[in-house]
Structures are given as structure tokens and as C-alpha cells.
Amino acid sequence: MIYIKSDDELELMRKAGRIAALAREAAAECIKPGVTTRSIDSTVKRVIQSYGATPSFLGYAGFPASACISVNDELIHGIPSGRVLQEGDVVKIDVGAKYKGFHGDCAGTYGVGTISPEAQKLIDVTKQSFFEGMKAAVIGNRIGDISAAVQNYVESFGYGVIRDYVGHGIGKALHESPEVPNYASKIRGPRLEKGMTIAVEPMVAIGSYQIKVLSNDWTVVTCDGSLTAHYENTIAILDDGPVILTDPR
């Protein structure tokens, strides 16, 4: 069932989204050679709690941290640890915050120091593919219109769009209906209505879209070891068009 939010609920989601976005920004500012992913996670937790919110991911299905931090061929669900970031690494930061019963969810991909032109292009294309998808997130369109827009943009650069993990509805639960794939299919999904809130999150690999889960049962990596990027915002479907709720301003 798709849960349509009231104006009051959307306002709470704006606040949750802003907190998540501020935590994402704070994490990005920490990224440099010599920093551990665990220390970045500590920053995320501190920022979220400083605004009276709680980390959405901490304890979710047993996840042991406040942020998912994934490096290079790791796509999503990386567990923060003593791993030290190196010059040229590509880091994905995925953050969720729960505020007064509602969640905000966002992610970004960042370079450590100087990165290769190929890595920067992957980051840029992945981020822009979110905005291409967002253009289709208007009342009367279907979820599949978002999916097709993301896929068409990403694949025009020869990159692989991940199939096995998708975006999602969000609200009182971190993951709600509907699913929001980043690829088109014959099933175009439900029509978009005012008050729907969804997390649109392109996940992209330079190489094949085939992925696997590591033995820790969390971290997702590409089967071919190729570099990955991830970009996500929570958006609301409104009369005047989609609005990003995970906005730090």
C-alpha cells in the first residue's frame, strides 16, 4: 500500500530530510586520505543526534552503524570500520535520519583527494541521472517513467545500471511501497500522486551491473570489481512538481 502524506507529515519529512542531508554534508567534509570510515560514521551519528533525530540505519535489520560507507567497487551497505581512505578512492556515503516518526534518506559519492577523470565522470553521470529521473516525477506519470529516464541517461555513457537494488517509498517506515527501479520494464508501476514520497537512488557501475554480497551479509560489490557510484535524495510529489526533501538549506 502506498501511503500518501498530509501537509503536516510532509513538513516533518522536510525536517527529517534536512537533518539527513546535513549529516551527508558533514560526512563529505571529513573525506580525505588517512581518515577511517568509522570516524566518518561517528560524525554522521553525532550530527543526526545533535538535531534531536536518530540514525535510521543503526540497528535496522541488525546493521551495526549509522551510515553505509562503501569504497571503490563496493556499491552499498558498506560497514564502517578501521579501513583507512587512500588518495584516489571513491567513497559512497548513505545516510538516514528519523525525526518525530518520519525518515529522510540520501546518499552521495565523493573522491578522496585527486581521483581519475574516469572516476569523476562516473560520479557526475550518476548524480545527473538522479535529476533526469526527477524530471519525470510529476503527477500522472508512472514510477516507470522515472526508471526509464535514469536508465536512458546512464546507459548513454556505456555504464551499467544496477538491477538487484532499487529506490523505494519512504515515510514512517524507512522502506515503503512502491519500489523505484533505476531501469525500465514492462511493469511501469503505479501512477504518481500528490503527497507520495519516494527515495530515488541511481546505483551505477563503470562495468557490468552484476553484483554480489560479501560474506559479512551486508556489503554489495560488483562481480567484475568495477568502480561504482550512488546518488540519492528523498523527494515529494507535489502539484507544482517534485521537491527534494533531503535539502540541507
Coordinates of C-alpha atoms in Angstrom, one line a residue:
M1 CA 0.0 0.0 0.0
I2 CA 1.3 3.5 -0.9
Y3 CA 1.0 5.9 1.9
I4 CA 0.0 9.5 0.9
K5 CA 1.3 12.2 3.2
S6 CA -0.6 15.2 4.5
D7 CA 0.9 18.7 4.5
D8 CA 1.8 18.3 8.2
E9 CA 3.5 15.0 7.5
L10 CA 5.4 16.4 4.6
E11 CA 6.7 19.2 6.8
L12 CA 8.1 16.6 9.3
M13 CA 9.7 14.8 6.4
R14 CA 11.3 18.0 5.3
K15 CA 12.8 18.3 8.7
A16 CA 14.0 14.7 8.8
G17 CA 15.4 15.1 5.2
R18 CA 17.3 18.3 6.1
I19 CA 18.9 16.5 9.0
A20 CA 19.9 13.6 6.8
A21 CA 21.3 16.0 4.2
L22 CA 23.3 17.9 6.8
A23 CA 24.8 14.7 8.0
R24 CA 25.7 13.7 4.5
E25 CA 27.4 17.1 4.0
A26 CA 29.3 16.7 7.3
A27 CA 30.5 13.3 6.2
A28 CA 31.6 14.6 2.9
E29 CA 33.7 17.2 4.6
C30 CA 35.5 14.5 6.5
I31 CA 36.7 12.6 3.4
K32 CA 40.4 12.8 2.9
P33 CA 43.4 10.5 2.8
G34 CA 44.2 8.9 6.2
V35 CA 40.7 9.1 7.6
T36 CA 38.9 5.9 8.6
T37 CA 35.4 5.1 7.5
R38 CA 34.5 4.5 11.2
S39 CA 35.4 8.1 12.1
I40 CA 33.1 9.3 9.3
D41 CA 30.3 7.2 10.7
S42 CA 30.9 8.8 14.1
T43 CA 30.4 12.2 12.5
V44 CA 27.2 11.2 10.9
K45 CA 25.8 9.9 14.2
R46 CA 26.8 13.0 16.1
V47 CA 25.2 15.4 13.6
I48 CA 21.9 13.4 13.4
Q49 CA 21.6 13.3 17.2
S50 CA 22.5 16.9 17.6
Y51 CA 19.2 17.8 15.8
G52 CA 17.2 15.6 18.1
A53 CA 16.9 12.8 15.5
T54 CA 18.1 9.2 15.4
P55 CA 20.1 7.4 12.7
S56 CA 17.6 5.4 10.6
F57 CA 20.2 2.7 9.7
L58 CA 21.6 2.0 13.2
G59 CA 20.2 -1.4 14.2
Y60 CA 18.0 -1.6 11.0
A61 CA 17.8 -5.4 10.3
G62 CA 20.9 -5.6 12.5
F63 CA 23.0 -3.1 10.6
P64 CA 25.8 -2.0 13.1
A65 CA 26.4 1.6 12.1
S66 CA 24.7 5.0 11.5
A67 CA 25.9 5.3 7.8
C68 CA 26.6 2.9 5.0
I69 CA 30.1 3.8 3.7
S70 CA 31.2 1.9 0.6
V71 CA 34.6 2.3 -1.2
N72 CA 35.5 1.8 -4.8
D73 CA 33.9 -1.5 -6.1
E74 CA 31.7 -1.5 -3.0
L75 CA 28.3 -0.2 -4.1
I76 CA 26.1 0.0 -1.0
H77 CA 25.8 -1.2 2.6
G78 CA 29.5 -0.9 3.4
I79 CA 30.1 -1.3 7.1
P80 CA 32.2 1.5 8.6
S81 CA 35.5 0.1 10.1
G82 CA 39.1 0.9 10.6
R83 CA 39.7 1.0 6.9
V84 CA 41.8 4.0 6.0
L85 CA 40.9 6.0 2.9
Q86 CA 43.6 6.4 0.3
E87 CA 44.2 9.0 -2.3
G88 CA 42.1 8.2 -5.4
D89 CA 39.5 6.2 -3.6
V90 CA 35.8 6.7 -4.4
V91 CA 33.5 6.7 -1.4
K92 CA 29.8 6.4 -1.2
I93 CA 28.0 7.8 1.9
D94 CA 24.4 6.7 2.5
V95 CA 22.6 8.4 5.4
G96 CA 19.2 8.2 7.0
A97 CA 17.6 10.2 9.8
K98 CA 14.4 9.6 11.7
Y99 CA 12.7 12.7 13.2
K100 CA 9.4 12.7 15.1
G101 CA 8.4 9.4 13.4
F102 CA 9.5 10.1 9.8
H103 CA 12.6 9.3 7.8
G104 CA 14.8 11.1 5.4
D105 CA 17.3 9.1 3.2
C106 CA 20.1 10.4 1.0
A107 CA 23.4 9.4 -0.5
G108 CA 26.3 10.8 -2.4
T109 CA 29.6 9.7 -3.9
Y110 CA 32.9 11.5 -3.3
G111 CA 36.5 11.3 -4.4
V112 CA 39.4 11.1 -1.9
G113 CA 42.0 13.7 -2.8
T114 CA 42.7 13.6 -6.5
I115 CA 40.8 11.0 -8.4
S116 CA 40.9 9.8 -12.0
P117 CA 38.9 11.6 -14.7
E118 CA 37.1 8.3 -15.3
A119 CA 36.0 8.2 -11.6
Q120 CA 34.9 11.8 -11.7
K121 CA 32.8 11.2 -14.8
L122 CA 31.1 8.2 -13.2
I123 CA 30.3 10.3 -10.1
D124 CA 28.9 13.2 -12.3
V125 CA 26.8 10.9 -14.5
T126 CA 25.3 9.1 -11.5
K127 CA 24.3 12.4 -9.8
Q128 CA 22.9 13.8 -13.0
S129 CA 20.9 10.7 -13.6
F130 CA 19.0 11.4 -10.4
F131 CA 18.0 14.8 -11.7
E132 CA 17.0 13.2 -15.1
G133 CA 14.7 10.8 -13.2
M134 CA 13.4 13.6 -11.0
K135 CA 12.2 15.5 -14.1
A136 CA 9.8 12.6 -14.8
A137 CA 8.5 12.6 -11.2
V138 CA 5.3 14.5 -11.9
I139 CA 1.7 13.8 -11.1
G140 CA 0.1 11.5 -13.7
N141 CA 3.4 9.9 -14.7
R142 CA 4.3 6.4 -13.5
I143 CA 7.2 5.2 -11.4
G144 CA 8.5 3.5 -14.6
D145 CA 8.9 6.9 -16.2
I146 CA 11.5 7.8 -13.6
S147 CA 13.1 4.4 -14.1
A148 CA 13.4 4.9 -17.8
A149 CA 14.8 8.4 -17.5
V150 CA 17.6 7.2 -15.2
Q151 CA 18.4 4.2 -17.3
N152 CA 18.5 6.0 -20.6
Y153 CA 20.8 8.7 -19.3
V154 CA 23.2 6.3 -17.6
E155 CA 23.4 3.8 -20.4
S156 CA 24.1 6.6 -22.9
F157 CA 27.5 6.7 -21.3
G158 CA 28.0 3.0 -21.5
Y159 CA 27.7 2.4 -17.8
G160 CA 25.8 -0.4 -16.0
V161 CA 22.6 0.3 -14.1
I162 CA 22.3 -2.0 -11.1
R163 CA 19.2 -4.2 -11.2
D164 CA 19.1 -6.0 -7.9
Y165 CA 18.7 -3.0 -5.6
V166 CA 16.2 -0.1 -6.2
G167 CA 14.8 3.0 -4.7
H168 CA 11.7 3.0 -2.6
G169 CA 8.8 4.8 -0.9
I170 CA 9.6 6.3 2.4
G171 CA 7.8 7.9 5.4
K172 CA 7.0 6.4 8.8
A173 CA 9.0 3.4 7.6
L174 CA 12.4 3.7 6.0
H175 CA 11.3 1.4 3.2
E176 CA 7.7 1.7 2.0
S177 CA 5.9 0.9 -1.3
P178 CA 6.4 1.5 -4.1
E179 CA 9.7 0.2 -5.3
V180 CA 11.5 2.7 -7.6
P181 CA 13.8 0.8 -10.0
N182 CA 16.6 2.5 -12.0
Y183 CA 15.7 0.5 -15.1
A184 CA 12.6 0.3 -17.3
S185 CA 10.5 -2.9 -17.6
K186 CA 7.1 -3.9 -18.9
I187 CA 5.7 -3.2 -15.5
R188 CA 5.6 0.6 -15.4
G189 CA 4.4 0.7 -11.8
P190 CA 1.8 3.0 -10.1
R191 CA 0.9 6.5 -11.1
L192 CA 2.4 9.3 -9.2
E193 CA 0.1 11.2 -6.9
K194 CA 0.3 14.3 -4.8
G195 CA 1.7 13.5 -1.4
M196 CA 3.8 10.5 -2.4
T197 CA 7.3 10.5 -1.0
I198 CA 10.0 8.3 -2.6
A199 CA 13.7 7.8 -2.4
V200 CA 15.2 7.9 -5.9
E201 CA 18.7 6.4 -5.9
P202 CA 20.6 5.6 -9.0
M203 CA 23.3 3.0 -8.5
V204 CA 25.8 2.7 -11.3
A205 CA 28.9 0.7 -12.3
I206 CA 31.5 1.6 -14.8
G207 CA 31.4 -2.1 -15.9
S208 CA 28.8 -4.8 -15.6
Y209 CA 25.7 -4.3 -13.4
Q210 CA 26.1 -7.8 -11.9
I211 CA 26.7 -7.6 -8.2
K212 CA 27.2 -9.9 -5.2
V213 CA 27.0 -9.6 -1.4
L214 CA 30.2 -10.2 0.7
S215 CA 30.5 -12.7 3.5
N216 CA 29.5 -10.1 6.1
D217 CA 26.0 -10.4 4.6
W218 CA 25.8 -6.6 4.0
T219 CA 28.4 -5.1 1.7
V220 CA 27.4 -5.2 -2.0
V221 CA 30.2 -5.2 -4.6
T222 CA 30.4 -5.5 -8.4
C223 CA 31.3 -9.0 -9.6
D224 CA 33.8 -7.7 -12.1
G225 CA 35.5 -5.4 -9.5
S226 CA 34.5 -2.2 -11.4
L227 CA 34.1 1.2 -9.8
T228 CA 30.6 2.2 -8.6
A229 CA 28.7 5.3 -7.7
H230 CA 25.4 6.0 -5.8
Y231 CA 23.4 9.2 -5.5
E232 CA 20.1 9.5 -3.7
N233 CA 17.5 12.0 -2.4
T234 CA 14.1 11.7 -0.9
I235 CA 11.6 13.6 -2.9
A236 CA 7.9 14.6 -2.6
I237 CA 5.4 14.6 -5.5
L238 CA 3.5 17.9 -5.3
D239 CA 1.2 20.0 -7.6
D240 CA 4.0 22.2 -8.8
G241 CA 6.4 19.3 -9.4
P242 CA 8.8 17.2 -7.4
V243 CA 10.6 18.7 -4.4
I244 CA 13.8 17.4 -2.8
L245 CA 13.2 16.8 0.9
T246 CA 16.8 15.9 1.7
D247 CA 17.9 19.5 1.2
P248 CA 20.4 20.9 3.8
R249 CA 19.2 24.5 3.4

